[in-house]
Amino acid sequence: MEPVILKGNREGIVVHLDCNLDLQVLAEKIIEKFTAAEAFLGSERKVVINTGDVVLDEGQAQYLKNVFSSLGVEVRKIISEIDKKENVFSATQETAEMLDMINSDQFLAAGPTLIIRKNLRSGQRIFHEGSIIILGDVNPGAEVIATGHILVIGTLRGIAHAGAKGDPGAIVFANRLQPTQLRIGSFISRAPDNEEVVPVEPEIAYIKNDMVIIEKYLQKK
Amino acid sequence: MGEVVVVTSGKGGVGKTTTTANIGTGLAALGKKVVLVDTDIGLRNLDVVMGLENRIVYDLVDVTKGNCRLRQALIKDKRFDGLFLLPAAQTKDKTAVNASEMQNLCESLQEEFDFVIIDCPAGIEQGFKNAIAGAHKALVVTTPEVSAVRDADRIIGLLEANNLRDPKLIINRIRPDMVKRGDMMNIEDMIDILAIELLGVVPEDEQIVVSTNRGEPVVLDIQSRAGQAFRNIAKRLLGEEVPLINLERYEEGLVNKLKRFLGFKE
C-alpha cells in the first residue's frame, strides 16, 4: 500500500498513513505528498489521520502532529481501524466460533464435510458420511442425514439426523431451528403438537443426559 | 420463436387448468398467438373449461403417434383468432406419450406461436415428466394450504433438478378476510418457504365456478376480481410491471359498505 493516501469524505480530508513504516521515513513521505497535493488541498487545512491497523502512542502521535503543523495543516483527530474492527468482530463472532467448531478434531473425525449451497426442498434427501453444512433452508419434507454434525445456515424446517451411525456427540445447528423432527444418534425428538414455536435467533441441539437439548446458540459461552 | 411455459403444482385441485385457460386467454386478448396444450391424458378437462369440448376430433396422442398432422388437432378458440387448444386424449393414459415426443411437439409449436402453455397433470410421475420435457419456463400454482405449499416445494425441487430454473409462483384462491384473521397462510409465509419469485395472487372468487361451468374463462369478465388478477398475470408475463391488486379492498362486502354508510361500522 502507498504510505500516504489522501481521501476526501463528508467530514473533510482523511489521511491514511502506513504507520508500520519508520516514522521519520513516513514524515518525509507526508511532506512529499502534501507538497505535491497543494492544489488538491486548497484552503482545506484541517485533516483527520487514519493510522490503519496501528495504534500510535502519545509520543508518536505528537511527532506526526508536528510534521503536519510544519506544513501548516492542523490535525483534527487521529483514528485507527482497530476501533471499527472490534465492532465488526463482535458481529461475526458467531461465524468465528463456528469456524472454530468446524476446525475442531471432533468435527473432522466423522469424515469430510459436505457443503451444500442451495435450499433443500420437500422430497430431497441428503445422506453424507461426515458433517453437512447447508447454506440455505431445509424445507418441510426434506431430510438431511449426516454421520457427523449438521449446520444449517438458514431455516431448518424439515428432518435432520446428526450422528446417524449412533454418535450421541453430534450437534445440529440452525439459524432458525424449527425442524419437523430432530434426530441425534439414536435419540428422536419432534416439534410440540399444539404450539408453533418460531425461533428468532440461532439455536443448537445436542444430547445431554440422554435428552435432546435445544438452546440459544449465543448463550452457550 | 415462442416461449414454452408449463403450469404445474404437484397437488391436484389447486387451479392449474383454470390458470392455464385464463392466462392463455389473457395473452390472446393482448394480441399474442397462443396455444394451450392439455397433457393430462385420460383426465382431460382444459377443453371443457375453454368450452371447446364438442370440437375435438384429434388429440395430442394422435399427433405424437402420427395419426394426424399437428394442424388438424389444433382447435381454434371461439373468442380469439390467435388462441388454439391441443386437447389431451381421454381414452388412453400418461404412458401413451413420452418425454422426447413432447419435446419435439413443443419445438414445432414454438415456431408458430408466441406462447405454448402446457397444462400439467397433478402428481410427479410420467405425466409431469412429459409436461415439463419441452418447457422453458415454469409457473407453479399453489393455494394457501400447508399441503399445497408442501407439494409446490417438492415440484420446485424437481423442476430445478430438470434444469427449469427460476420458476414463478402463482398463489390461487386466497381469502384476504381469513388471512387477516390469521386462519389462512399469508403470502409472506408462502414466499418465505418457497423462495421463488411471485408472479401473481388470485383471490377466491365464486365467479370462477360459474365461468368454468360455462366454458368462458373468467379473465374476460371485467367485473371479476379473479379475472383482474389473471389479466395482470398475463401482462406480467409480457414483461409489464403491474402492481399486485389490493386484496383488502375486495374484502368489504356490500353489507359492510352499507353498514358503514349508515354509521354502524367504523
Short mmCIF file of N, CA and C in Angstrom, two decimals, chain B residues 115-242:
data_model
loop_
_atom_site.label_atom_id
_atom_site.label_comp_id
_atom_site.label_asym_id
_atom_site.label_seq_id
_atom_site.Cartn_x
_atom_site.Cartn_y
_atom_site.Cartn_z
N PHE B 115 -46.74 -18.05 -27.46
CA PHE B 115 -46.74 -18.76 -26.19
C PHE B 115 -47.33 -20.16 -26.35
N VAL B 116 -46.61 -21.14 -25.84
CA VAL B 116 -47.13 -22.50 -25.76
C VAL B 116 -47.34 -22.75 -24.26
N ILE B 117 -48.60 -22.86 -23.84
CA ILE B 117 -48.86 -23.02 -22.41
C ILE B 117 -49.33 -24.44 -22.14
N ILE B 118 -48.56 -25.11 -21.29
CA ILE B 118 -48.81 -26.53 -21.06
C ILE B 118 -49.48 -26.74 -19.71
N ASP B 119 -50.65 -27.37 -19.75
CA ASP B 119 -51.37 -27.70 -18.52
C ASP B 119 -50.87 -29.07 -18.05
N CYS B 120 -50.20 -29.06 -16.89
CA CYS B 120 -49.56 -30.26 -16.38
C CYS B 120 -50.55 -31.05 -15.52
N PRO B 121 -50.51 -32.37 -15.56
CA PRO B 121 -51.38 -33.12 -14.65
C PRO B 121 -50.84 -33.06 -13.22
N ALA B 122 -51.69 -33.39 -12.25
CA ALA B 122 -51.22 -33.48 -10.86
C ALA B 122 -50.26 -34.65 -10.76
N GLY B 123 -49.46 -34.62 -9.71
CA GLY B 123 -48.53 -35.73 -9.49
C GLY B 123 -47.15 -35.44 -10.01
N ILE B 124 -46.24 -36.40 -9.79
CA ILE B 124 -44.85 -36.19 -10.19
C ILE B 124 -44.37 -37.33 -11.08
N GLU B 125 -45.31 -38.08 -11.64
CA GLU B 125 -44.91 -39.26 -12.41
C GLU B 125 -44.81 -38.92 -13.90
N GLN B 126 -45.02 -39.91 -14.73
CA GLN B 126 -44.82 -39.76 -16.17
C GLN B 126 -45.48 -38.50 -16.75
N GLY B 127 -46.72 -38.25 -16.34
CA GLY B 127 -47.44 -37.10 -16.88
C GLY B 127 -46.71 -35.79 -16.61
N PHE B 128 -46.18 -35.66 -15.41
CA PHE B 128 -45.41 -34.47 -15.04
C PHE B 128 -44.14 -34.40 -15.89
N LYS B 129 -43.46 -35.53 -15.98
CA LYS B 129 -42.20 -35.55 -16.75
C LYS B 129 -42.45 -35.16 -18.20
N ASN B 130 -43.56 -35.66 -18.78
CA ASN B 130 -43.92 -35.29 -20.15
C ASN B 130 -44.16 -33.79 -20.26
N ALA B 131 -44.93 -33.27 -19.31
CA ALA B 131 -45.35 -31.87 -19.38
C ALA B 131 -44.18 -30.91 -19.33
N ILE B 132 -43.17 -31.25 -18.52
CA ILE B 132 -42.05 -30.31 -18.39
C ILE B 132 -40.96 -30.53 -19.42
N ALA B 133 -41.06 -31.62 -20.17
CA ALA B 133 -39.95 -32.02 -21.05
C ALA B 133 -39.55 -30.92 -22.03
N GLY B 134 -40.55 -30.22 -22.61
CA GLY B 134 -40.20 -29.24 -23.63
C GLY B 134 -40.28 -27.80 -23.15
N ALA B 135 -40.49 -27.61 -21.83
CA ALA B 135 -40.75 -26.26 -21.32
C ALA B 135 -39.48 -25.45 -21.10
N HIS B 136 -39.62 -24.13 -21.29
CA HIS B 136 -38.52 -23.21 -20.99
C HIS B 136 -38.72 -22.56 -19.64
N LYS B 137 -39.99 -22.43 -19.27
CA LYS B 137 -40.34 -21.67 -18.07
C LYS B 137 -41.39 -22.46 -17.32
N ALA B 138 -41.45 -22.26 -16.01
CA ALA B 138 -42.49 -22.95 -15.25
C ALA B 138 -43.23 -21.97 -14.35
N LEU B 139 -44.54 -22.14 -14.28
CA LEU B 139 -45.35 -21.41 -13.33
C LEU B 139 -45.87 -22.42 -12.31
N VAL B 140 -45.60 -22.17 -11.05
CA VAL B 140 -46.03 -23.09 -10.01
C VAL B 140 -47.26 -22.49 -9.33
N VAL B 141 -48.36 -23.24 -9.38
CA VAL B 141 -49.61 -22.76 -8.76
C VAL B 141 -49.75 -23.41 -7.39
N THR B 142 -50.09 -22.60 -6.39
CA THR B 142 -50.38 -23.18 -5.09
C THR B 142 -51.56 -22.44 -4.48
N THR B 143 -52.16 -23.07 -3.47
CA THR B 143 -53.20 -22.39 -2.70
C THR B 143 -52.65 -22.21 -1.29
N PRO B 144 -53.28 -21.35 -0.49
CA PRO B 144 -52.72 -21.09 0.85
C PRO B 144 -53.03 -22.23 1.83
N GLU B 145 -52.64 -23.44 1.46
CA GLU B 145 -52.81 -24.57 2.37
C GLU B 145 -51.46 -25.23 2.53
N VAL B 146 -51.20 -25.74 3.73
CA VAL B 146 -49.90 -26.34 4.01
C VAL B 146 -49.60 -27.46 3.01
N SER B 147 -50.63 -28.28 2.71
CA SER B 147 -50.39 -29.42 1.82
C SER B 147 -50.01 -28.95 0.41
N ALA B 148 -50.70 -27.93 -0.07
CA ALA B 148 -50.41 -27.43 -1.43
C ALA B 148 -49.02 -26.80 -1.49
N VAL B 149 -48.66 -26.08 -0.43
CA VAL B 149 -47.34 -25.44 -0.40
C VAL B 149 -46.24 -26.50 -0.33
N ARG B 150 -46.51 -27.56 0.45
CA ARG B 150 -45.54 -28.65 0.53
C ARG B 150 -45.31 -29.26 -0.84
N ASP B 151 -46.38 -29.52 -1.57
CA ASP B 151 -46.25 -30.13 -2.89
C ASP B 151 -45.59 -29.16 -3.87
N ALA B 152 -45.90 -27.89 -3.73
CA ALA B 152 -45.26 -26.88 -4.60
C ALA B 152 -43.76 -26.90 -4.38
N ASP B 153 -43.37 -27.02 -3.13
CA ASP B 153 -41.94 -27.06 -2.79
C ASP B 153 -41.27 -28.26 -3.45
N ARG B 154 -41.96 -29.40 -3.37
CA ARG B 154 -41.46 -30.63 -3.99
C ARG B 154 -41.28 -30.42 -5.49
N ILE B 155 -42.30 -29.81 -6.08
CA ILE B 155 -42.28 -29.58 -7.53
C ILE B 155 -41.14 -28.65 -7.93
N ILE B 156 -40.94 -27.61 -7.13
CA ILE B 156 -39.86 -26.66 -7.45
C ILE B 156 -38.52 -27.38 -7.43
N GLY B 157 -38.35 -28.26 -6.43
CA GLY B 157 -37.13 -29.07 -6.36
C GLY B 157 -36.96 -29.92 -7.61
N LEU B 158 -38.04 -30.54 -8.06
CA LEU B 158 -37.96 -31.39 -9.25
C LEU B 158 -37.71 -30.57 -10.51
N LEU B 159 -38.31 -29.38 -10.58
CA LEU B 159 -38.08 -28.51 -11.74
C LEU B 159 -36.62 -28.13 -11.82
N GLU B 160 -36.07 -27.76 -10.67
CA GLU B 160 -34.65 -27.36 -10.64
C GLU B 160 -33.77 -28.53 -11.05
N ALA B 161 -34.13 -29.73 -10.57
CA ALA B 161 -33.35 -30.92 -10.93
C ALA B 161 -33.42 -31.17 -12.43
N ASN B 162 -34.48 -30.69 -13.08
CA ASN B 162 -34.62 -30.85 -14.53
C ASN B 162 -34.21 -29.60 -15.29
N ASN B 163 -33.42 -28.76 -14.61
CA ASN B 163 -32.88 -27.55 -15.24
C ASN B 163 -33.91 -26.52 -15.64
N LEU B 164 -35.08 -26.56 -15.02
CA LEU B 164 -36.04 -25.47 -15.23
C LEU B 164 -35.86 -24.50 -14.06
N ARG B 165 -34.98 -23.56 -14.26
CA ARG B 165 -34.60 -22.66 -13.17
C ARG B 165 -35.61 -21.53 -13.02
N ASP B 166 -35.58 -20.92 -11.85
CA ASP B 166 -36.39 -19.73 -11.56
C ASP B 166 -37.85 -19.86 -11.94
N PRO B 167 -38.53 -20.88 -11.43
CA PRO B 167 -39.96 -20.93 -11.68
C PRO B 167 -40.65 -19.76 -10.96
N LYS B 168 -41.82 -19.38 -11.46
CA LYS B 168 -42.56 -18.27 -10.85
C LYS B 168 -43.77 -18.81 -10.12
N LEU B 169 -44.16 -18.10 -9.08
CA LEU B 169 -45.23 -18.60 -8.21
C LEU B 169 -46.55 -17.86 -8.45
N ILE B 170 -47.64 -18.63 -8.51
CA ILE B 170 -48.98 -18.04 -8.53
C ILE B 170 -49.73 -18.58 -7.32
N ILE B 171 -50.18 -17.70 -6.47
CA ILE B 171 -50.94 -18.10 -5.29
C ILE B 171 -52.42 -17.93 -5.63
N ASN B 172 -53.13 -19.04 -5.59
CA ASN B 172 -54.52 -19.06 -6.05
C ASN B 172 -55.46 -19.20 -4.86
N ARG B 173 -56.65 -18.71 -5.01
CA ARG B 173 -57.75 -18.90 -4.05
C ARG B 173 -57.46 -18.33 -2.67
N ILE B 174 -56.79 -17.20 -2.64
CA ILE B 174 -56.52 -16.61 -1.32
C ILE B 174 -57.76 -15.86 -0.85
N ARG B 175 -57.99 -15.91 0.46
CA ARG B 175 -59.13 -15.20 1.05
C ARG B 175 -58.63 -14.19 2.06
N PRO B 176 -58.56 -12.93 1.63
CA PRO B 176 -57.97 -11.88 2.46
C PRO B 176 -58.58 -11.80 3.86
N ASP B 177 -59.89 -12.05 3.96
CA ASP B 177 -60.51 -11.96 5.28
C ASP B 177 -59.96 -13.03 6.21
N MET B 178 -59.75 -14.24 5.67
CA MET B 178 -59.22 -15.32 6.50
C MET B 178 -57.76 -15.08 6.87
N VAL B 179 -57.01 -14.52 5.91
CA VAL B 179 -55.60 -14.21 6.18
C VAL B 179 -55.53 -13.20 7.31
N LYS B 180 -56.42 -12.22 7.26
CA LYS B 180 -56.42 -11.15 8.25
C LYS B 180 -56.71 -11.70 9.65
N ARG B 181 -57.62 -12.69 9.70
CA ARG B 181 -57.94 -13.30 10.99
C ARG B 181 -56.86 -14.26 11.47
N GLY B 182 -55.89 -14.54 10.61
CA GLY B 182 -54.84 -15.50 10.97
C GLY B 182 -55.26 -16.93 10.77
N ASP B 183 -56.35 -17.14 10.02
CA ASP B 183 -56.82 -18.50 9.79
C ASP B 183 -56.31 -19.09 8.48
N MET B 184 -55.57 -18.27 7.72
CA MET B 184 -55.04 -18.76 6.45
C MET B 184 -53.59 -18.30 6.33
N MET B 185 -52.78 -19.13 5.67
CA MET B 185 -51.38 -18.76 5.46
C MET B 185 -51.33 -17.43 4.71
N ASN B 186 -50.41 -16.58 5.07
CA ASN B 186 -50.32 -15.34 4.30
C ASN B 186 -49.24 -15.45 3.22
N ILE B 187 -49.28 -14.48 2.33
CA ILE B 187 -48.40 -14.52 1.16
C ILE B 187 -46.92 -14.58 1.57
N GLU B 188 -46.57 -13.79 2.58
CA GLU B 188 -45.17 -13.74 3.02
C GLU B 188 -44.69 -15.11 3.50
N ASP B 189 -45.55 -15.80 4.28
CA ASP B 189 -45.17 -17.12 4.78
C ASP B 189 -44.85 -18.07 3.64
N MET B 190 -45.69 -18.01 2.61
CA MET B 190 -45.51 -18.93 1.50
C MET B 190 -44.24 -18.62 0.72
N ILE B 191 -43.99 -17.35 0.52
CA ILE B 191 -42.80 -16.96 -0.23
C ILE B 191 -41.54 -17.28 0.57
N ASP B 192 -41.67 -17.15 1.90
CA ASP B 192 -40.54 -17.45 2.77
C ASP B 192 -40.11 -18.90 2.59
N ILE B 193 -41.08 -19.80 2.52
CA ILE B 193 -40.75 -21.21 2.38
C ILE B 193 -40.32 -21.54 0.95
N LEU B 194 -41.07 -21.07 -0.01
CA LEU B 194 -40.82 -21.49 -1.38
C LEU B 194 -39.65 -20.75 -2.03
N ALA B 195 -39.38 -19.55 -1.54
CA ALA B 195 -38.22 -18.78 -2.01
C ALA B 195 -38.13 -18.68 -3.53
N ILE B 196 -39.26 -18.40 -4.19
CA ILE B 196 -39.21 -18.09 -5.61
C ILE B 196 -40.02 -16.81 -5.87
N GLU B 197 -39.86 -16.29 -7.08
CA GLU B 197 -40.49 -15.00 -7.39
C GLU B 197 -42.01 -15.16 -7.53
N LEU B 198 -42.73 -14.21 -6.97
CA LEU B 198 -44.19 -14.23 -7.04
C LEU B 198 -44.65 -13.58 -8.34
N LEU B 199 -45.47 -14.30 -9.12
CA LEU B 199 -45.96 -13.72 -10.37
C LEU B 199 -47.35 -13.12 -10.19
N GLY B 200 -48.11 -13.66 -9.24
CA GLY B 200 -49.44 -13.10 -9.04
C GLY B 200 -50.20 -13.80 -7.92
N VAL B 201 -51.21 -13.10 -7.42
CA VAL B 201 -52.07 -13.64 -6.37
C VAL B 201 -53.50 -13.55 -6.87
N VAL B 202 -54.20 -14.68 -6.87
CA VAL B 202 -55.57 -14.70 -7.37
C VAL B 202 -56.52 -14.92 -6.19
N PRO B 203 -57.42 -13.98 -5.94
CA PRO B 203 -58.33 -14.16 -4.82
C PRO B 203 -59.40 -15.20 -5.11
N GLU B 204 -59.91 -15.80 -4.06
CA GLU B 204 -61.04 -16.73 -4.18
C GLU B 204 -62.20 -15.95 -4.79
N ASP B 205 -62.89 -16.58 -5.73
CA ASP B 205 -63.95 -15.87 -6.43
C ASP B 205 -65.00 -16.87 -6.92
N GLU B 206 -66.22 -16.71 -6.48
CA GLU B 206 -67.30 -17.63 -6.89
C GLU B 206 -67.47 -17.64 -8.40
N GLN B 207 -67.13 -16.53 -9.01
CA GLN B 207 -67.30 -16.37 -10.45
C GLN B 207 -66.53 -17.43 -11.23
N ILE B 208 -65.43 -17.93 -10.61
CA ILE B 208 -64.62 -18.98 -11.25
C ILE B 208 -65.47 -20.22 -11.52
N VAL B 209 -66.26 -20.60 -10.53
CA VAL B 209 -67.10 -21.80 -10.67
C VAL B 209 -68.09 -21.60 -11.81
N VAL B 210 -68.70 -20.43 -11.83
CA VAL B 210 -69.68 -20.12 -12.87
C VAL B 210 -69.02 -20.17 -14.25
N SER B 211 -67.88 -19.50 -14.37
CA SER B 211 -67.25 -19.38 -15.68
C SER B 211 -66.70 -20.73 -16.14
N THR B 212 -66.18 -21.53 -15.20
CA THR B 212 -65.67 -22.85 -15.56
C THR B 212 -66.80 -23.72 -16.10
N ASN B 213 -67.94 -23.67 -15.42
CA ASN B 213 -69.07 -24.48 -15.87
C ASN B 213 -69.60 -24.03 -17.22
N ARG B 214 -69.47 -22.76 -17.49
CA ARG B 214 -69.96 -22.23 -18.77
C ARG B 214 -68.95 -22.36 -19.89
N GLY B 215 -67.70 -22.63 -19.53
CA GLY B 215 -66.65 -22.69 -20.53
C GLY B 215 -66.25 -21.32 -21.05
N GLU B 216 -66.38 -20.31 -20.18
CA GLU B 216 -65.97 -18.94 -20.54
C GLU B 216 -64.92 -18.48 -19.54
N PRO B 217 -63.66 -18.41 -19.93
CA PRO B 217 -62.62 -18.02 -18.96
C PRO B 217 -62.93 -16.70 -18.26
N VAL B 218 -62.73 -16.69 -16.95
CA VAL B 218 -63.10 -15.56 -16.11
C VAL B 218 -62.27 -14.31 -16.42
N VAL B 219 -61.15 -14.53 -17.08
CA VAL B 219 -60.25 -13.41 -17.41
C VAL B 219 -60.95 -12.39 -18.30
N LEU B 220 -62.02 -12.85 -18.98
CA LEU B 220 -62.74 -11.94 -19.87
C LEU B 220 -63.86 -11.19 -19.14
N ASP B 221 -64.08 -11.57 -17.87
CA ASP B 221 -65.13 -10.93 -17.08
C ASP B 221 -64.57 -9.70 -16.36
N ILE B 222 -64.96 -8.54 -16.82
CA ILE B 222 -64.41 -7.29 -16.31
C ILE B 222 -64.76 -7.09 -14.83
N GLN B 223 -65.91 -7.64 -14.43
CA GLN B 223 -66.36 -7.46 -13.05
C GLN B 223 -65.58 -8.30 -12.04
N SER B 224 -65.05 -9.44 -12.54
CA SER B 224 -64.48 -10.42 -11.61
C SER B 224 -63.09 -10.01 -11.12
N ARG B 225 -62.89 -10.17 -9.78
CA ARG B 225 -61.58 -9.81 -9.23
C ARG B 225 -60.54 -10.87 -9.58
N ALA B 226 -60.96 -12.15 -9.68
CA ALA B 226 -60.02 -13.19 -10.11
C ALA B 226 -59.62 -12.92 -11.56
N GLY B 227 -60.60 -12.47 -12.35
CA GLY B 227 -60.33 -12.13 -13.75
C GLY B 227 -59.28 -11.03 -13.84
N GLN B 228 -59.42 -10.02 -12.98
CA GLN B 228 -58.44 -8.93 -12.94
C GLN B 228 -57.05 -9.47 -12.61
N ALA B 229 -57.00 -10.37 -11.63
CA ALA B 229 -55.71 -10.94 -11.23
C ALA B 229 -55.07 -11.69 -12.40
N PHE B 230 -55.88 -12.44 -13.14
CA PHE B 230 -55.32 -13.18 -14.29
C PHE B 230 -54.91 -12.24 -15.42
N ARG B 231 -55.66 -11.16 -15.61
CA ARG B 231 -55.25 -10.18 -16.64
C ARG B 231 -53.89 -9.60 -16.28
N ASN B 232 -53.71 -9.33 -14.97
CA ASN B 232 -52.43 -8.77 -14.53
C ASN B 232 -51.28 -9.76 -14.73
N ILE B 233 -51.56 -11.04 -14.44
CA ILE B 233 -50.52 -12.06 -14.60
C ILE B 233 -50.10 -12.15 -16.08
N ALA B 234 -51.10 -12.10 -16.97
CA ALA B 234 -50.79 -12.15 -18.40
C ALA B 234 -49.88 -10.99 -18.79
N LYS B 235 -50.19 -9.81 -18.25
CA LYS B 235 -49.36 -8.64 -18.57
C LYS B 235 -47.94 -8.81 -18.02
N ARG B 236 -47.86 -9.34 -16.80
CA ARG B 236 -46.53 -9.55 -16.21
C ARG B 236 -45.71 -10.54 -17.02
N LEU B 237 -46.39 -11.53 -17.61
CA LEU B 237 -45.66 -12.49 -18.44
C LEU B 237 -45.08 -11.81 -19.67
N LEU B 238 -45.69 -10.71 -20.07
CA LEU B 238 -45.17 -9.96 -21.22
C LEU B 238 -44.13 -8.94 -20.79
N GLY B 239 -43.78 -8.97 -19.50
CA GLY B 239 -42.72 -8.10 -19.02
C GLY B 239 -43.20 -6.77 -18.49
N GLU B 240 -44.52 -6.58 -18.47
CA GLU B 240 -45.06 -5.32 -17.97
C GLU B 240 -45.03 -5.33 -16.44
N GLU B 241 -44.77 -4.20 -15.84
CA GLU B 241 -44.79 -4.15 -14.37
C GLU B 241 -46.16 -3.72 -13.91
N VAL B 242 -46.86 -4.64 -13.28
CA VAL B 242 -48.21 -4.36 -12.79
C VAL B 242 -48.21 -4.64 -11.29
#
